[in-house]
Short mmCIF file of C-alpha atoms in Angstrom, two decimals:
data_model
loop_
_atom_site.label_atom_id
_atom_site.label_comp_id
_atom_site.label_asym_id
_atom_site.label_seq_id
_atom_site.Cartn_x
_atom_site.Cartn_y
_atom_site.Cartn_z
CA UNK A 3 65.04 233.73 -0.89
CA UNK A 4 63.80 230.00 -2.20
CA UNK A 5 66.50 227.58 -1.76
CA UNK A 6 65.74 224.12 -3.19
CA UNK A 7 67.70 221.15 -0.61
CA UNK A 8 66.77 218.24 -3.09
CA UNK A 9 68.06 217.69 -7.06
CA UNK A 10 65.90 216.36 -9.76
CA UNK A 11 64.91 212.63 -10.06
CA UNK A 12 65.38 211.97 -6.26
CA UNK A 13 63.08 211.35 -3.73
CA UNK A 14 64.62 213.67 -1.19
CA UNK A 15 61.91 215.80 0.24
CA UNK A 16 61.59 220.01 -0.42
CA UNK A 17 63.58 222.25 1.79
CA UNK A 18 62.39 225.63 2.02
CA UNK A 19 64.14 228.26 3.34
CA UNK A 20 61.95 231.77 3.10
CA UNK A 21 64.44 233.85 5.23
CA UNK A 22 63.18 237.40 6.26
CA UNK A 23 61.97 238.22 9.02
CA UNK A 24 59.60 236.72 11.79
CA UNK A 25 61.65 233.10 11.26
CA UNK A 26 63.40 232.30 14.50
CA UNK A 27 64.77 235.32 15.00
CA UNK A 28 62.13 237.36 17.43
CA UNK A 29 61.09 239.81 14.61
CA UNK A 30 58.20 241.21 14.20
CA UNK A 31 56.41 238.61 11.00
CA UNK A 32 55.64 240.07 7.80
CA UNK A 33 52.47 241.82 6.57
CA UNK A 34 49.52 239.62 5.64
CA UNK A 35 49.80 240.25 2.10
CA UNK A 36 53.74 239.47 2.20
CA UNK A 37 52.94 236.09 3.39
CA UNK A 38 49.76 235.64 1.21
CA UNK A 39 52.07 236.40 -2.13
CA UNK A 40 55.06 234.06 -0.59
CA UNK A 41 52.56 231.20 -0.02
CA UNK A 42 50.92 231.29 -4.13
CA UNK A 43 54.30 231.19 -5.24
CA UNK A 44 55.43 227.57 -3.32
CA UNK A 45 51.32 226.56 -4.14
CA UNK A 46 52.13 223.06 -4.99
CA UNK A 47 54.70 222.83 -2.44
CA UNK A 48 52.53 223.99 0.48
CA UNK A 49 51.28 220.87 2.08
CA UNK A 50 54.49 219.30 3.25
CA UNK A 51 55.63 222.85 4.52
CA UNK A 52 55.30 222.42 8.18
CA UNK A 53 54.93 225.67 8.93
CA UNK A 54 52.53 226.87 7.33
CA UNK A 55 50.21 224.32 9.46
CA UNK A 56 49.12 223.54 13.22
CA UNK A 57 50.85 220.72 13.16
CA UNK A 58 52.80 218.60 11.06
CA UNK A 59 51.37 215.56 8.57
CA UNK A 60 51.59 212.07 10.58
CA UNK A 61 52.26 213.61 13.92
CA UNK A 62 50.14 212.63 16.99
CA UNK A 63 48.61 216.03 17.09
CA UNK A 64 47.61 215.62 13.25
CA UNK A 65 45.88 212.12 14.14
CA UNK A 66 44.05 213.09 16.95
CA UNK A 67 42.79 216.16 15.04
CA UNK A 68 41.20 213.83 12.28
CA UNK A 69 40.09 212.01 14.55
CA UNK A 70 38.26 215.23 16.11
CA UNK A 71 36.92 216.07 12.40
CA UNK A 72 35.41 212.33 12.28
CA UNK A 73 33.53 213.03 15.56
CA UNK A 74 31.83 216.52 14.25
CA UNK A 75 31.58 214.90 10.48
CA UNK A 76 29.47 211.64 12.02
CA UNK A 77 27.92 212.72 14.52
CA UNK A 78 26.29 215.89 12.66
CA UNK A 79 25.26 214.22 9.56
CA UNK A 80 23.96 211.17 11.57
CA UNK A 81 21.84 213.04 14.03
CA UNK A 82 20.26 215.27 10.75
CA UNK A 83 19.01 212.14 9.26
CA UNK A 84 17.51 210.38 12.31
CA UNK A 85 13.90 210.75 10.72
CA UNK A 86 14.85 209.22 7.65
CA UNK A 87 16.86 206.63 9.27
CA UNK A 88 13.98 206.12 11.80
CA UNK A 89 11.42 205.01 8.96
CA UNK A 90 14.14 203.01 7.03
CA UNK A 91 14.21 200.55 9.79
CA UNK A 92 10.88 200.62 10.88
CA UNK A 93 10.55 199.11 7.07
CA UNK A 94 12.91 196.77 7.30
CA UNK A 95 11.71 195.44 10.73
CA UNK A 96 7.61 196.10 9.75
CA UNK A 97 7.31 195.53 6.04
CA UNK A 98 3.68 195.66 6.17
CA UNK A 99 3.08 198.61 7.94
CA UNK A 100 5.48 200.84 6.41
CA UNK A 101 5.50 199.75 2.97
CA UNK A 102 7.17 202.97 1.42
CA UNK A 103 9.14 206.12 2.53
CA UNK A 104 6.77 208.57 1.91
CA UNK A 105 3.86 206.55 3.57
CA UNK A 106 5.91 205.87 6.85
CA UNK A 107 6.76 209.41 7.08
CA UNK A 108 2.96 209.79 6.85
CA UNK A 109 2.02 207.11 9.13
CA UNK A 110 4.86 208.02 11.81
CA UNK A 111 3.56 211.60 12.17
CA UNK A 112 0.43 210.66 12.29
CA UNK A 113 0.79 208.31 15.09
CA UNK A 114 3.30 209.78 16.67
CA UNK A 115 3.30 213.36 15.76
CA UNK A 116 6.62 215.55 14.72
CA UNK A 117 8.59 214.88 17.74
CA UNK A 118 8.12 210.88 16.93
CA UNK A 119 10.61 211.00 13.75
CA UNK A 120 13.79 212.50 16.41
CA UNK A 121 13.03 209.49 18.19
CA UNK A 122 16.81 207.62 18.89
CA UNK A 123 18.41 210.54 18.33
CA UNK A 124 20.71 211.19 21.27
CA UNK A 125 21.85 206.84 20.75
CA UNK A 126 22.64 208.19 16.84
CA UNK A 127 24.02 211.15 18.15
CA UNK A 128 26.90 209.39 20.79
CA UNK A 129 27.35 206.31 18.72
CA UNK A 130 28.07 208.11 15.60
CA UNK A 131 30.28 210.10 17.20
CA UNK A 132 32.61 207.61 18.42
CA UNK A 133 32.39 205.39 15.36
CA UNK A 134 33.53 208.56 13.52
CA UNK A 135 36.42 209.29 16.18
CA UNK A 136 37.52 205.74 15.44
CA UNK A 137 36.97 205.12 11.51
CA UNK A 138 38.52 208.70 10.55
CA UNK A 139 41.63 208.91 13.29
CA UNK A 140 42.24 204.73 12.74
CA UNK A 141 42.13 205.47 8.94
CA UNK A 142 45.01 207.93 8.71
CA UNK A 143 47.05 206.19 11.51
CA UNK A 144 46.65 202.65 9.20
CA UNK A 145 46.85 204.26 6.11
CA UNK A 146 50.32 205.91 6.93
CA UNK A 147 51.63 202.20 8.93
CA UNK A 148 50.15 200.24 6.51
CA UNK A 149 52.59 202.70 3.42
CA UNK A 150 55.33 202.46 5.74
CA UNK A 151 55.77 198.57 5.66
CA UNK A 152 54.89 198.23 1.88
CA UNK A 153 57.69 201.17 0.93
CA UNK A 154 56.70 204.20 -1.57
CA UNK A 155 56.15 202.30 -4.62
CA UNK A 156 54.19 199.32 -3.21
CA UNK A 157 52.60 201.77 -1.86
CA UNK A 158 51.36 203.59 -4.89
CA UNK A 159 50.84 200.74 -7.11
CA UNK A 160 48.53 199.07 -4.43
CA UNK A 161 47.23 202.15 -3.30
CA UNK A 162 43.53 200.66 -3.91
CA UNK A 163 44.41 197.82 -1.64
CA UNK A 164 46.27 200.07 0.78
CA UNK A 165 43.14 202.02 1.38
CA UNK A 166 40.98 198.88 1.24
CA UNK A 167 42.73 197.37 4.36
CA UNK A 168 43.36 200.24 6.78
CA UNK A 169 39.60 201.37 6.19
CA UNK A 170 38.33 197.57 7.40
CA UNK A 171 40.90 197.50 10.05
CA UNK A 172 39.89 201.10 11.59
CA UNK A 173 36.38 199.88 11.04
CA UNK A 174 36.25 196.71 13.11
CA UNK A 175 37.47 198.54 16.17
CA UNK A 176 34.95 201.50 15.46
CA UNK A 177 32.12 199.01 15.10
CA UNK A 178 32.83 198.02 18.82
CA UNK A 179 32.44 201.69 20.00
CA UNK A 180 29.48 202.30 18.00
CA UNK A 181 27.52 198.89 18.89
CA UNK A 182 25.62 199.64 22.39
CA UNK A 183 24.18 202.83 21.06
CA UNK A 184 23.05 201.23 17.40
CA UNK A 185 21.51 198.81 19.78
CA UNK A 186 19.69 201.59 21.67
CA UNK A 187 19.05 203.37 18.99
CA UNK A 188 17.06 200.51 16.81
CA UNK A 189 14.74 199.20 19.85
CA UNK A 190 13.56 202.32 20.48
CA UNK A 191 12.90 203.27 17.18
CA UNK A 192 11.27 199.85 16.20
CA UNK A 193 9.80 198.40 19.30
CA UNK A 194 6.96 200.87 20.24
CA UNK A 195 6.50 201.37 24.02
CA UNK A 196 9.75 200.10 24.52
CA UNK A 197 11.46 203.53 25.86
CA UNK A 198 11.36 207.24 24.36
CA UNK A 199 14.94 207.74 25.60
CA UNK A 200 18.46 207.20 25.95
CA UNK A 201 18.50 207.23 29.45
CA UNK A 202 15.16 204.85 29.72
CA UNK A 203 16.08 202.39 27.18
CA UNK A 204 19.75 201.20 28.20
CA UNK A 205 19.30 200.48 31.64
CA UNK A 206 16.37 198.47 30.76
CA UNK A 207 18.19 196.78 28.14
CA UNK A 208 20.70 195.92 30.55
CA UNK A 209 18.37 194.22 32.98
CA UNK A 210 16.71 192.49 30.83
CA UNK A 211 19.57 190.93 28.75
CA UNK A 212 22.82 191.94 30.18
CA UNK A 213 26.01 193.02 28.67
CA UNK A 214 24.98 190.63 25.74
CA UNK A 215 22.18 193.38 24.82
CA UNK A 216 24.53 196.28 23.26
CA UNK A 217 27.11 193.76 22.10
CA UNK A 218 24.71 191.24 20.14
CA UNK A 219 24.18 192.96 16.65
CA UNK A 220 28.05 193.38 16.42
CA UNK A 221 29.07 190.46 13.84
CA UNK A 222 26.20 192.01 11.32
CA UNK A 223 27.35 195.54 12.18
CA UNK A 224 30.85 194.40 11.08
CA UNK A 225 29.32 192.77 8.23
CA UNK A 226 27.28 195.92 7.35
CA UNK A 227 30.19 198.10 8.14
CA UNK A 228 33.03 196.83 7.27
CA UNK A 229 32.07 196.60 3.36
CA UNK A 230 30.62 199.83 3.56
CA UNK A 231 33.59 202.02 5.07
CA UNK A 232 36.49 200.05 2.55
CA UNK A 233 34.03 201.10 -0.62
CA UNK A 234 33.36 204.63 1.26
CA UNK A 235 37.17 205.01 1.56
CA UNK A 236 38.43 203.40 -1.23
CA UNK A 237 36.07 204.63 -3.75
CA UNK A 238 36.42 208.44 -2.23
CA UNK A 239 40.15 208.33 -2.71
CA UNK A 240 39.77 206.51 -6.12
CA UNK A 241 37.77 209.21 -7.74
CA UNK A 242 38.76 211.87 -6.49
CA UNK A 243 42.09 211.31 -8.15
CA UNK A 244 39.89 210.27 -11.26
CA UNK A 245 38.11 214.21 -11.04
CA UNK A 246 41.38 216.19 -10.53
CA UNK A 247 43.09 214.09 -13.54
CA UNK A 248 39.49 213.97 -15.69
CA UNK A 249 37.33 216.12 -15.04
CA UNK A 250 38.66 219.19 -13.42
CA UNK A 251 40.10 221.95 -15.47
CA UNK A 252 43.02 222.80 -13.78
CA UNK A 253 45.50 221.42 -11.00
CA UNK A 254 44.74 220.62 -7.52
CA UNK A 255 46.86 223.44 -6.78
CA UNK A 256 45.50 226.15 -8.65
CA UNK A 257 41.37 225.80 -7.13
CA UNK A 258 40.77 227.77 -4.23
CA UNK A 259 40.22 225.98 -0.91
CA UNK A 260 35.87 226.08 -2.39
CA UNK A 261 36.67 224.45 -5.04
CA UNK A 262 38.72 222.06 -3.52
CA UNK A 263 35.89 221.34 -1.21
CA UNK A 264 33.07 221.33 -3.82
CA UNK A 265 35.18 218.25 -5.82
CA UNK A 266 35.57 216.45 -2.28
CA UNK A 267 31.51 216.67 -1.91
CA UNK A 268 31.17 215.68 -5.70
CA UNK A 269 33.81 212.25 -4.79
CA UNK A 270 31.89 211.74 -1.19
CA UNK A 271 28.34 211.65 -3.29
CA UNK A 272 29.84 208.91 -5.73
CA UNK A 273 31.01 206.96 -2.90
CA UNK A 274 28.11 206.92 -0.92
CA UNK A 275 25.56 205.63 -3.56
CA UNK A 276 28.18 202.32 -3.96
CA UNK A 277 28.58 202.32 0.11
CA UNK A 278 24.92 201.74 0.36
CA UNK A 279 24.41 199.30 -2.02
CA UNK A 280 26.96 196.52 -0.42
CA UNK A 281 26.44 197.31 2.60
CA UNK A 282 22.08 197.18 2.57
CA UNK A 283 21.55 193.44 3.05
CA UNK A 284 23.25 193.32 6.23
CA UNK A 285 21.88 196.84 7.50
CA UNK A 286 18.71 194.94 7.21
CA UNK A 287 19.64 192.19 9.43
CA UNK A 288 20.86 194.43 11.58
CA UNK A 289 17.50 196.34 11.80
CA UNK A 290 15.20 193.36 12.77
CA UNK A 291 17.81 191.62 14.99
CA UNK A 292 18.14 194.26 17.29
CA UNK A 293 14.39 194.61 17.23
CA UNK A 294 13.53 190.97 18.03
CA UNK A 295 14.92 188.41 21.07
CA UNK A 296 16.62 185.21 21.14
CA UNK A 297 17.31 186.06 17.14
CA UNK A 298 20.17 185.05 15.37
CA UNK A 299 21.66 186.79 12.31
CA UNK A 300 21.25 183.39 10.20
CA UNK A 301 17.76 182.98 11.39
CA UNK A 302 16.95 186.71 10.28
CA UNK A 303 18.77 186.30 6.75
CA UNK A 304 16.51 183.23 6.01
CA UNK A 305 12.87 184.05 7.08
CA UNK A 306 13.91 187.43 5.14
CA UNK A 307 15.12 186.19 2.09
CA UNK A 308 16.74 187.99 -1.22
CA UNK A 309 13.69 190.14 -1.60
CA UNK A 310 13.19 191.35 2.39
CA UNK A 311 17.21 192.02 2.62
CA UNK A 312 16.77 194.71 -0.28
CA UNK A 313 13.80 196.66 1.45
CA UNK A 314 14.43 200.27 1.80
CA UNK A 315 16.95 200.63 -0.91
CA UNK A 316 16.25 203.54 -2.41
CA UNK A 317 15.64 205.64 1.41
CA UNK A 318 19.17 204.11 2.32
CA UNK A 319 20.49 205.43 -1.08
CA UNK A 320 19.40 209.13 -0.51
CA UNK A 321 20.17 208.58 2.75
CA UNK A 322 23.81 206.93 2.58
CA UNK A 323 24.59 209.31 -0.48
CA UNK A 324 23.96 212.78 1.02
CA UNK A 325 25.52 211.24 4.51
CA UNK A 326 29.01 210.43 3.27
CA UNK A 327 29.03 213.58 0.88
CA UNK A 328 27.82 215.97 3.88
CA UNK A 329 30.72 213.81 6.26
CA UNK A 330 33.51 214.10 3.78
CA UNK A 331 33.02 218.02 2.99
CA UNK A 332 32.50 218.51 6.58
CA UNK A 333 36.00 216.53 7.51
CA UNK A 334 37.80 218.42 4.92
CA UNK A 335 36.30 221.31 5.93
CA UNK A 336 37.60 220.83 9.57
CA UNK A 337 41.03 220.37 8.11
CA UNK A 338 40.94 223.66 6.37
CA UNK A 339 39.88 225.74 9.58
CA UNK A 340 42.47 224.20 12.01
CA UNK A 341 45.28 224.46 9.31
CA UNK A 342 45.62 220.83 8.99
CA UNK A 343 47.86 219.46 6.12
CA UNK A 344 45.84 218.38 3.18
CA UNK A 345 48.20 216.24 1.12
CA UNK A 346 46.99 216.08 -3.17
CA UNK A 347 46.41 212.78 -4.35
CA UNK A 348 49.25 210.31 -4.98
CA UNK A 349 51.68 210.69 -7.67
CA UNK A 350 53.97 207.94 -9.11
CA UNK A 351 57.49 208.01 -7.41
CA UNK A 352 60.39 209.08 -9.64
CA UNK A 353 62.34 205.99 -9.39
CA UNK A 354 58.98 204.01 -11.08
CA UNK A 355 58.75 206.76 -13.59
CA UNK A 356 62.41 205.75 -14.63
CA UNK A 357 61.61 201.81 -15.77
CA UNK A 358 60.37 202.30 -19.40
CA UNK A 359 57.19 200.27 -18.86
CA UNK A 360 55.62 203.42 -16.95
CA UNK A 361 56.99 206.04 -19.28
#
């Protein structure tokens, strides 16, 4: 038996009570099809139905489970694109040898052989992963303080700046965690006969520049990531409430969990080609300053100029594009397999629907 605990036009949340057996009372659960039938009929209900889910939405256990889905979701689709990555920089940082992507593809295998282009992987593969622990978990933890203190409908009328500021804030602090291994990662991938490995570069790195080494290409990280993760966030969320209103043919709660998934790749591609444009001039600062000594990011910006800050575009397009599409499907698609809560887009509070300017 459904019993509703709220009335219409108030913001009291859904109280479900499904009765039967297997609820608190030691019984043996229902059949697999019982539940399957009880759960279409509460569809659009389902998310905020705690138990239905491993754990509840906000909880601790909730956070540190997204922030488990940004590990796998970076760190996979990261480490896949290490060759492509490898000659993006190595044309930022050597213009003149690698003067498109097809040609340093060419040139890199043929001076180098296959195994050349997985060069910095296991740096991508660590770094990425912690960025991603920090920039998903920090997200949803700043997204849901960040709602609190502006109240419900602050909170969906400013929604775009809502999502704007808890994606820079979990950035900054997962720009820290991912800076020694970027660092890593771009010497040995643009200083030949530097170091082949992870465990060869960084302890020469440390002895030959300190501390200061891993931590030096963090104020152009920020300003490569920073921009970057607010459009990556801010545009996901954005349109994909634009293709469930627009462009899908029926509700959010009526696709199957492949569907659901197929629009969250569609959102995560038209984020990614906007992430990669703000964000390239400072990638390519990033590139040659952790390439060169003694550099500054200033010094880098000028001798590059507007020209030399754009090199690479189009490999950090395809690049950036199929990266945050492949890393939003695959952190959905961790929150489907542990059970996690998947809350729909926003919708506009009842007490702003009442005021006749909305209606």
């Amino acid at each position: 038996m459904l019993q509703a605990g709220c009335q219409l036009g108030t913001s009291a949340p859904l109280r479900l009570d499904l009765g039967g057996p297997g609820e608190g009372d030691g019984s043996t659960p229902p059949p697999p099809e019982h539940r399957f039938r009880r759960r279409a009929i509460m569809a659009p209900a389902l998310w905020s139905k705690e138990e239905d889910y491993s754990c509840q939405y906000g909880s601790p256990t909730y956070l540190a489970l997204c922030g488990l889905g940004g590990i796998v979701s970076c760190g996979l689709t990261h480490t896949a694109v290490v060759p492509l990555d490898l000659v993006k920089c190595r044309m930022q940082a050597e213009p003149s040898r690698y003067r498109s992507l097809m040609q340093g593809f060419s040139l890199t295998v043929k001076e180098e052989g296959m195994r050349g282009l997985a060069k910095g992987w296991a740096p991508t593969c660590w770094g990425y992963s912690m960025q991603g622990l920090c920039k998903f978990g920090l997200y949803e933890v700043f997204k849901l303080r960040y709602a609190e203190l502006l109240g419900p409908e602050r909170a969906y009328l400013y929604r775009t700046s809502l999502y704007l500021a808890a994606s820079a804030t979990a950035e900054f602090f997962a720009d820290i965690a991912l800076s020694p291994m970027e660092a890593v990662k771009v010497r040995i991938q643009t200083q030949k006969g530097y170091a082949n490995t992870l465990r060869e570069a960084a302890p020469k790195m440390y002895q030959e520049e300190g501390l200061w080494a891993f931590y030096k290409g963090v104020t152009p990280l920020w300003m490569r990531q920073i921009p970057y993760t607010m459009m990556k966030f801010a545009c996901f969320e954005r349109t994909l409430e634009a293709l469930y209103a627009h462009v899908v043919p029926k509700p959010r709660s009526e696709c199957t969990k492949m569907e659901q998934l197929g629009v969250t790749f569609v959102a995560g591609y038209i984020a990614g080609v906007f992430c990669a444009v703000v964000s390239h001039p400072a990638d390519s600062v990033v590139s040659v300053l952790n390439k060169e000594k003694g550099s500054s990011a200033l010094d880098i910006l000028k001798r590059l100029g507007f020209r030399g800050v754009w090199k690479g575009l189009f490999a950090r397009i395809l690049m950036i594009g199929t990266l945050t599409a492949l890393q939003w499907f695959i952190y959905d698609s961790v929150k489907v397999y542990l059970r996690m809560p998947r809350p729909p887009p926003p919708e506009m509070p009842e007490s702003l629907k009442k005021h006749s300017f909305f209606n």
